[in-house]
Amino acid sequence: MPGASESKGASARSTRADAVRNRQVLLDAAAEVFVASGVDAPIREIAARAGVGTGTVYRHFPTRADLVVAVYRHQVEACAEAGPALLADSASPFAALRAWTGLFVDFLVTKHGLAHAMRADSGGFEALHAYFLDRLVPVCAQLLDAAAEAGETEPGTQAYELMRGIGNLCAGYDDDPRYDPRRLVGLLLQGLRRPG
């Protein structure tokens, strides 16, 4: 029979696992709400989407900026991890590139309000942008290189340029509900295809 200290240790691990799980659920819910309603969406909307109380949101993220930054980092990591997985699981490197750019567009649409939410912390914003580039440019380059090696695209497309172009196509999404950046990004990707 386990001793009292073993039971307390198991209980603490269970509590930590619950806290990590709650944090992940909150980040996913916040990202979905940010896409639909922007980063100024009410905290109660995020809590309801996550199935928790508003106190749980504030316990994990005391300020809106904390939540926005955490969602940003969470999505950067998800996007970075998705690249190699898509390359391994997709029918072709180009299919992996197309799927990854879809995730990237979703990320960009979510992060549009980040600058506004962090306007008082320009150093923090610059650090996040550097983090974004360090994590995602190599993933995009890997996908582009694989597509070029498979003969699906012309070699020489630079990951940073493609990502910057996609970012430019996503600008204005907030201002015009009739505008769908995914459609234009799809056309951009078609332009990368090697004829044949």
PDB file of C-alpha atoms in Angstrom:
ATOM      1  CA  MET A   1       0.000   0.000   0.000  1.00  0.00           C
ATOM      2  CA  PRO A   2       1.494   3.375  -0.931  1.00  0.00           C
ATOM      3  CA  GLY A   3       2.594   5.642   1.872  1.00  0.00           C
ATOM      4  CA  ALA A   4       1.211   9.127   2.475  1.00  0.00           C
ATOM      5  CA  SER A   5       4.212  10.771   0.806  1.00  0.00           C
ATOM      6  CA  GLU A   6       3.771   8.604  -2.323  1.00  0.00           C
ATOM      7  CA  SER A   7       0.086   9.569  -2.523  1.00  0.00           C
ATOM      8  CA  LYS A   8       0.947  13.259  -2.173  1.00  0.00           C
ATOM      9  CA  GLY A   9       3.570  12.910  -4.951  1.00  0.00           C
ATOM     10  CA  ALA A  10       1.099  11.234  -7.288  1.00  0.00           C
ATOM     11  CA  SER A  11      -1.511  13.877  -6.467  1.00  0.00           C
ATOM     12  CA  ALA A  12       0.960  16.699  -7.174  1.00  0.00           C
ATOM     13  CA  ARG A  13       1.913  15.125 -10.525  1.00  0.00           C
ATOM     14  CA  SER A  14      -1.774  14.759 -11.391  1.00  0.00           C
ATOM     15  CA  THR A  15      -2.399  18.402 -10.475  1.00  0.00           C
ATOM     16  CA  ARG A  16       0.565  19.515 -12.607  1.00  0.00           C
ATOM     17  CA  ALA A  17      -0.676  17.407 -15.521  1.00  0.00           C
ATOM     18  CA  ASP A  18      -4.126  18.976 -15.159  1.00  0.00           C
ATOM     19  CA  ALA A  19      -2.577  22.459 -15.123  1.00  0.00           C
ATOM     20  CA  VAL A  20      -0.580  21.718 -18.282  1.00  0.00           C
ATOM     21  CA  ARG A  21      -3.668  20.261 -19.951  1.00  0.00           C
ATOM     22  CA  ASN A  22      -5.772  23.302 -18.920  1.00  0.00           C
ATOM     23  CA  ARG A  23      -3.109  25.629 -20.293  1.00  0.00           C
ATOM     24  CA  GLN A  24      -3.088  23.799 -23.657  1.00  0.00           C
ATOM     25  CA  VAL A  25      -6.897  23.859 -23.839  1.00  0.00           C
ATOM     26  CA  LEU A  26      -6.867  27.577 -23.028  1.00  0.00           C
ATOM     27  CA  LEU A  27      -4.252  28.337 -25.680  1.00  0.00           C
ATOM     28  CA  ASP A  28      -6.161  26.402 -28.344  1.00  0.00           C
ATOM     29  CA  ALA A  29      -9.449  28.055 -27.359  1.00  0.00           C
ATOM     30  CA  ALA A  30      -7.885  31.524 -27.287  1.00  0.00           C
ATOM     31  CA  ALA A  31      -6.363  31.012 -30.737  1.00  0.00           C
ATOM     32  CA  GLU A  32      -9.770  30.003 -32.144  1.00  0.00           C
ATOM     33  CA  VAL A  33     -11.488  32.973 -30.501  1.00  0.00           C
ATOM     34  CA  PHE A  34      -8.758  35.364 -31.672  1.00  0.00           C
ATOM     35  CA  VAL A  35      -9.250  34.203 -35.269  1.00  0.00           C
ATOM     36  CA  ALA A  36     -13.021  34.664 -35.029  1.00  0.00           C
ATOM     37  CA  SER A  37     -13.203  37.799 -32.866  1.00  0.00           C
ATOM     38  CA  GLY A  38      -9.729  39.346 -32.629  1.00  0.00           C
ATOM     39  CA  VAL A  39      -7.378  39.647 -29.657  1.00  0.00           C
ATOM     40  CA  ASP A  40      -9.763  41.999 -27.877  1.00  0.00           C
ATOM     41  CA  ALA A  41     -12.382  39.256 -27.548  1.00  0.00           C
ATOM     42  CA  PRO A  42     -13.847  39.005 -24.043  1.00  0.00           C
ATOM     43  CA  ILE A  43     -12.004  36.669 -21.680  1.00  0.00           C
ATOM     44  CA  ARG A  44     -15.351  35.058 -20.816  1.00  0.00           C
ATOM     45  CA  GLU A  45     -15.668  34.000 -24.487  1.00  0.00           C
ATOM     46  CA  ILE A  46     -12.255  32.297 -24.329  1.00  0.00           C
ATOM     47  CA  ALA A  47     -13.118  30.665 -20.995  1.00  0.00           C
ATOM     48  CA  ALA A  48     -16.435  29.384 -22.367  1.00  0.00           C
ATOM     49  CA  ARG A  49     -14.732  27.967 -25.473  1.00  0.00           C
ATOM     50  CA  ALA A  50     -12.200  26.195 -23.228  1.00  0.00           C
ATOM     51  CA  GLY A  51     -14.875  24.961 -20.836  1.00  0.00           C
ATOM     52  CA  VAL A  52     -13.320  26.675 -17.803  1.00  0.00           C
ATOM     53  CA  GLY A  53     -14.093  29.669 -15.627  1.00  0.00           C
ATOM     54  CA  THR A  54     -12.592  33.097 -16.198  1.00  0.00           C
ATOM     55  CA  GLY A  55     -10.579  32.672 -12.987  1.00  0.00           C
ATOM     56  CA  THR A  56      -8.714  29.781 -14.619  1.00  0.00           C
ATOM     57  CA  VAL A  57      -7.800  31.999 -17.553  1.00  0.00           C
ATOM     58  CA  TYR A  58      -6.462  34.722 -15.253  1.00  0.00           C
ATOM     59  CA  ARG A  59      -4.621  32.187 -13.086  1.00  0.00           C
ATOM     60  CA  HIS A  60      -2.640  31.072 -16.138  1.00  0.00           C
ATOM     61  CA  PHE A  61      -2.468  34.449 -17.897  1.00  0.00           C
ATOM     62  CA  PRO A  62      -2.783  37.454 -15.540  1.00  0.00           C
ATOM     63  CA  THR A  63      -2.981  39.986 -18.410  1.00  0.00           C
ATOM     64  CA  ARG A  64      -4.341  39.944 -21.938  1.00  0.00           C
ATOM     65  CA  ALA A  65      -0.817  40.574 -23.248  1.00  0.00           C
ATOM     66  CA  ASP A  66       0.369  37.454 -21.390  1.00  0.00           C
ATOM     67  CA  LEU A  67      -2.352  35.430 -23.092  1.00  0.00           C
ATOM     68  CA  VAL A  68      -1.677  36.881 -26.542  1.00  0.00           C
ATOM     69  CA  VAL A  69       2.074  36.222 -26.258  1.00  0.00           C
ATOM     70  CA  ALA A  70       1.450  32.670 -25.032  1.00  0.00           C
ATOM     71  CA  VAL A  71      -0.921  31.986 -27.955  1.00  0.00           C
ATOM     72  CA  TYR A  72       1.667  33.417 -30.335  1.00  0.00           C
ATOM     73  CA  ARG A  73       4.441  31.174 -28.993  1.00  0.00           C
ATOM     74  CA  HIS A  74       2.104  28.162 -28.890  1.00  0.00           C
ATOM     75  CA  GLN A  75       1.178  28.662 -32.535  1.00  0.00           C
ATOM     76  CA  VAL A  76       4.773  29.227 -33.629  1.00  0.00           C
ATOM     77  CA  GLU A  77       5.710  25.920 -32.027  1.00  0.00           C
ATOM     78  CA  ALA A  78       2.732  24.113 -33.539  1.00  0.00           C
ATOM     79  CA  CYS A  79       3.589  25.496 -36.978  1.00  0.00           C
ATOM     80  CA  ALA A  80       7.273  24.584 -36.583  1.00  0.00           C
ATOM     81  CA  GLU A  81       6.450  21.033 -35.468  1.00  0.00           C
ATOM     82  CA  ALA A  82       3.903  20.560 -38.250  1.00  0.00           C
ATOM     83  CA  GLY A  83       6.395  21.042 -41.093  1.00  0.00           C
ATOM     84  CA  PRO A  84       8.425  17.839 -40.663  1.00  0.00           C
ATOM     85  CA  ALA A  85       5.303  15.856 -39.769  1.00  0.00           C
ATOM     86  CA  LEU A  86       3.507  17.026 -42.918  1.00  0.00           C
ATOM     87  CA  LEU A  87       6.555  16.253 -45.021  1.00  0.00           C
ATOM     88  CA  ALA A  88       6.606  12.706 -43.663  1.00  0.00           C
ATOM     89  CA  ASP A  89       2.853  12.112 -43.976  1.00  0.00           C
ATOM     90  CA  SER A  90       1.791  13.976 -47.146  1.00  0.00           C
ATOM     91  CA  ALA A  91       1.435  12.518 -50.615  1.00  0.00           C
ATOM     92  CA  SER A  92       4.165  14.833 -51.912  1.00  0.00           C
ATOM     93  CA  PRO A  93       6.460  17.608 -50.691  1.00  0.00           C
ATOM     94  CA  PHE A  94       4.287  20.161 -52.491  1.00  0.00           C
ATOM     95  CA  ALA A  95       1.187  18.832 -50.703  1.00  0.00           C
ATOM     96  CA  ALA A  96       3.101  19.226 -47.431  1.00  0.00           C
ATOM     97  CA  LEU A  97       4.064  22.792 -48.382  1.00  0.00           C
ATOM     98  CA  ARG A  98       0.436  23.613 -49.236  1.00  0.00           C
ATOM     99  CA  ALA A  99      -0.835  22.180 -45.942  1.00  0.00           C
ATOM    100  CA  TRP A 100       1.868  23.977 -43.962  1.00  0.00           C
ATOM    101  CA  THR A 101       1.134  27.330 -45.590  1.00  0.00           C
ATOM    102  CA  GLY A 102      -2.520  26.837 -44.597  1.00  0.00           C
ATOM    103  CA  LEU A 103      -1.414  26.521 -40.970  1.00  0.00           C
ATOM    104  CA  PHE A 104       0.876  29.512 -41.428  1.00  0.00           C
ATOM    105  CA  VAL A 105      -2.012  31.624 -42.757  1.00  0.00           C
ATOM    106  CA  ASP A 106      -4.150  30.635 -39.764  1.00  0.00           C
ATOM    107  CA  PHE A 107      -1.293  31.688 -37.513  1.00  0.00           C
ATOM    108  CA  LEU A 108      -0.862  35.032 -39.288  1.00  0.00           C
ATOM    109  CA  VAL A 109      -4.560  35.803 -39.108  1.00  0.00           C
ATOM    110  CA  THR A 110      -4.450  35.125 -35.346  1.00  0.00           C
ATOM    111  CA  LYS A 111      -1.367  37.256 -34.709  1.00  0.00           C
ATOM    112  CA  HIS A 112      -2.604  40.394 -36.468  1.00  0.00           C
ATOM    113  CA  GLY A 113      -3.745  41.895 -33.157  1.00  0.00           C
ATOM    114  CA  LEU A 114      -0.468  41.144 -31.419  1.00  0.00           C
ATOM    115  CA  ALA A 115       1.161  44.481 -32.234  1.00  0.00           C
ATOM    116  CA  HIS A 116      -1.806  46.352 -30.801  1.00  0.00           C
ATOM    117  CA  ALA A 117      -1.874  44.215 -27.651  1.00  0.00           C
ATOM    118  CA  MET A 118       1.881  44.696 -27.100  1.00  0.00           C
ATOM    119  CA  ARG A 119       2.264  48.325 -28.176  1.00  0.00           C
ATOM    120  CA  ALA A 120       3.777  49.273 -24.811  1.00  0.00           C
ATOM    121  CA  ASP A 121       6.493  46.600 -25.083  1.00  0.00           C
ATOM    122  CA  SER A 122       8.363  47.094 -28.352  1.00  0.00           C
ATOM    123  CA  GLY A 123      11.341  45.076 -27.066  1.00  0.00           C
ATOM    124  CA  GLY A 124       9.058  42.149 -26.305  1.00  0.00           C
ATOM    125  CA  PHE A 125       7.490  42.361 -29.748  1.00  0.00           C
ATOM    126  CA  GLU A 126      10.919  42.410 -31.429  1.00  0.00           C
ATOM    127  CA  ALA A 127      12.012  39.371 -29.411  1.00  0.00           C
ATOM    128  CA  LEU A 128       8.878  37.494 -30.468  1.00  0.00           C
ATOM    129  CA  HIS A 129       9.439  38.414 -34.107  1.00  0.00           C
ATOM    130  CA  ALA A 130      13.015  37.104 -33.930  1.00  0.00           C
ATOM    131  CA  TYR A 131      11.711  33.906 -32.310  1.00  0.00           C
ATOM    132  CA  PHE A 132       9.154  33.579 -35.116  1.00  0.00           C
ATOM    133  CA  LEU A 133      11.833  33.904 -37.800  1.00  0.00           C
ATOM    134  CA  ASP A 134      14.278  31.565 -36.048  1.00  0.00           C
ATOM    135  CA  ARG A 135      11.672  28.822 -35.703  1.00  0.00           C
ATOM    136  CA  LEU A 136       9.672  29.094 -38.949  1.00  0.00           C
ATOM    137  CA  VAL A 137      12.038  30.171 -41.729  1.00  0.00           C
ATOM    138  CA  PRO A 138      14.062  26.920 -41.507  1.00  0.00           C
ATOM    139  CA  VAL A 139      10.849  24.838 -41.591  1.00  0.00           C
ATOM    140  CA  CYS A 140       9.584  26.647 -44.677  1.00  0.00           C
ATOM    141  CA  ALA A 141      13.020  26.261 -46.290  1.00  0.00           C
ATOM    142  CA  GLN A 142      12.970  22.525 -45.626  1.00  0.00           C
ATOM    143  CA  LEU A 143       9.561  22.217 -47.318  1.00  0.00           C
ATOM    144  CA  LEU A 144      10.629  24.345 -50.289  1.00  0.00           C
ATOM    145  CA  ASP A 145      13.856  22.365 -50.716  1.00  0.00           C
ATOM    146  CA  ALA A 146      11.976  19.064 -50.624  1.00  0.00           C
ATOM    147  CA  ALA A 147       9.472  20.275 -53.233  1.00  0.00           C
ATOM    148  CA  ALA A 148      12.304  21.492 -55.478  1.00  0.00           C
ATOM    149  CA  GLU A 149      14.246  18.221 -55.070  1.00  0.00           C
ATOM    150  CA  ALA A 150      11.085  16.313 -56.045  1.00  0.00           C
ATOM    151  CA  GLY A 151      10.824  18.440 -59.187  1.00  0.00           C
ATOM    152  CA  GLU A 152       7.511  19.948 -58.092  1.00  0.00           C
ATOM    153  CA  THR A 153       8.775  23.531 -57.883  1.00  0.00           C
ATOM    154  CA  GLU A 154      11.618  25.510 -59.371  1.00  0.00           C
ATOM    155  CA  PRO A 155      14.649  25.661 -57.084  1.00  0.00           C
ATOM    156  CA  GLY A 156      15.724  28.949 -55.585  1.00  0.00           C
ATOM    157  CA  THR A 157      12.574  30.159 -53.853  1.00  0.00           C
ATOM    158  CA  GLN A 158      13.662  31.767 -50.595  1.00  0.00           C
ATOM    159  CA  ALA A 159      11.675  30.815 -47.501  1.00  0.00           C
ATOM    160  CA  TYR A 160      11.781  34.302 -46.007  1.00  0.00           C
ATOM    161  CA  GLU A 161      10.485  35.863 -49.240  1.00  0.00           C
ATOM    162  CA  LEU A 162       7.636  33.355 -49.517  1.00  0.00           C
ATOM    163  CA  MET A 163       6.673  33.874 -45.890  1.00  0.00           C
ATOM    164  CA  ARG A 164       6.838  37.642 -46.294  1.00  0.00           C
ATOM    165  CA  GLY A 165       4.657  37.430 -49.408  1.00  0.00           C
ATOM    166  CA  ILE A 166       2.119  35.288 -47.568  1.00  0.00           C
ATOM    167  CA  GLY A 167       2.186  37.779 -44.703  1.00  0.00           C
ATOM    168  CA  ASN A 168       1.483  40.619 -47.113  1.00  0.00           C
ATOM    169  CA  LEU A 169      -1.459  38.698 -48.580  1.00  0.00           C
ATOM    170  CA  CYS A 170      -2.862  38.248 -45.072  1.00  0.00           C
ATOM    171  CA  ALA A 171      -2.702  41.977 -44.324  1.00  0.00           C
ATOM    172  CA  GLY A 172      -6.117  43.560 -44.519  1.00  0.00           C
ATOM    173  CA  TYR A 173      -7.957  40.419 -43.491  1.00  0.00           C
ATOM    174  CA  ASP A 174      -9.239  42.218 -40.385  1.00  0.00           C
ATOM    175  CA  ASP A 175     -10.585  45.128 -42.415  1.00  0.00           C
ATOM    176  CA  ASP A 176     -12.618  43.250 -45.027  1.00  0.00           C
ATOM    177  CA  PRO A 177     -14.705  40.195 -44.144  1.00  0.00           C
ATOM    178  CA  ARG A 178     -15.122  39.457 -47.871  1.00  0.00           C
ATOM    179  CA  TYR A 179     -11.375  38.982 -48.287  1.00  0.00           C
ATOM    180  CA  ASP A 180     -10.022  35.449 -47.969  1.00  0.00           C
ATOM    181  CA  PRO A 181      -6.219  35.394 -47.863  1.00  0.00           C
ATOM    182  CA  ARG A 182      -6.221  31.590 -48.164  1.00  0.00           C
ATOM    183  CA  ARG A 183      -7.475  31.821 -51.724  1.00  0.00           C
ATOM    184  CA  LEU A 184      -4.720  34.215 -52.787  1.00  0.00           C
ATOM    185  CA  VAL A 185      -2.061  32.205 -50.960  1.00  0.00           C
ATOM    186  CA  GLY A 186      -3.283  29.155 -52.904  1.00  0.00           C
ATOM    187  CA  LEU A 187      -2.793  31.081 -56.148  1.00  0.00           C
ATOM    188  CA  LEU A 188       0.681  32.166 -55.012  1.00  0.00           C
ATOM    189  CA  LEU A 189       1.618  28.541 -54.344  1.00  0.00           C
ATOM    190  CA  GLN A 190       0.327  27.480 -57.738  1.00  0.00           C
ATOM    191  CA  GLY A 191       2.741  30.019 -59.195  1.00  0.00           C
ATOM    192  CA  LEU A 192       5.607  28.103 -57.573  1.00  0.00           C
ATOM    193  CA  ARG A 193       4.671  24.853 -59.343  1.00  0.00           C
ATOM    194  CA  ARG A 194       7.014  23.662 -62.029  1.00  0.00           C
ATOM    195  CA  PRO A 195       5.213  23.393 -65.389  1.00  0.00           C
ATOM    196  CA  GLY A 196       4.720  19.897 -66.601  1.00  0.00           C
TER     197      GLY A 196
END
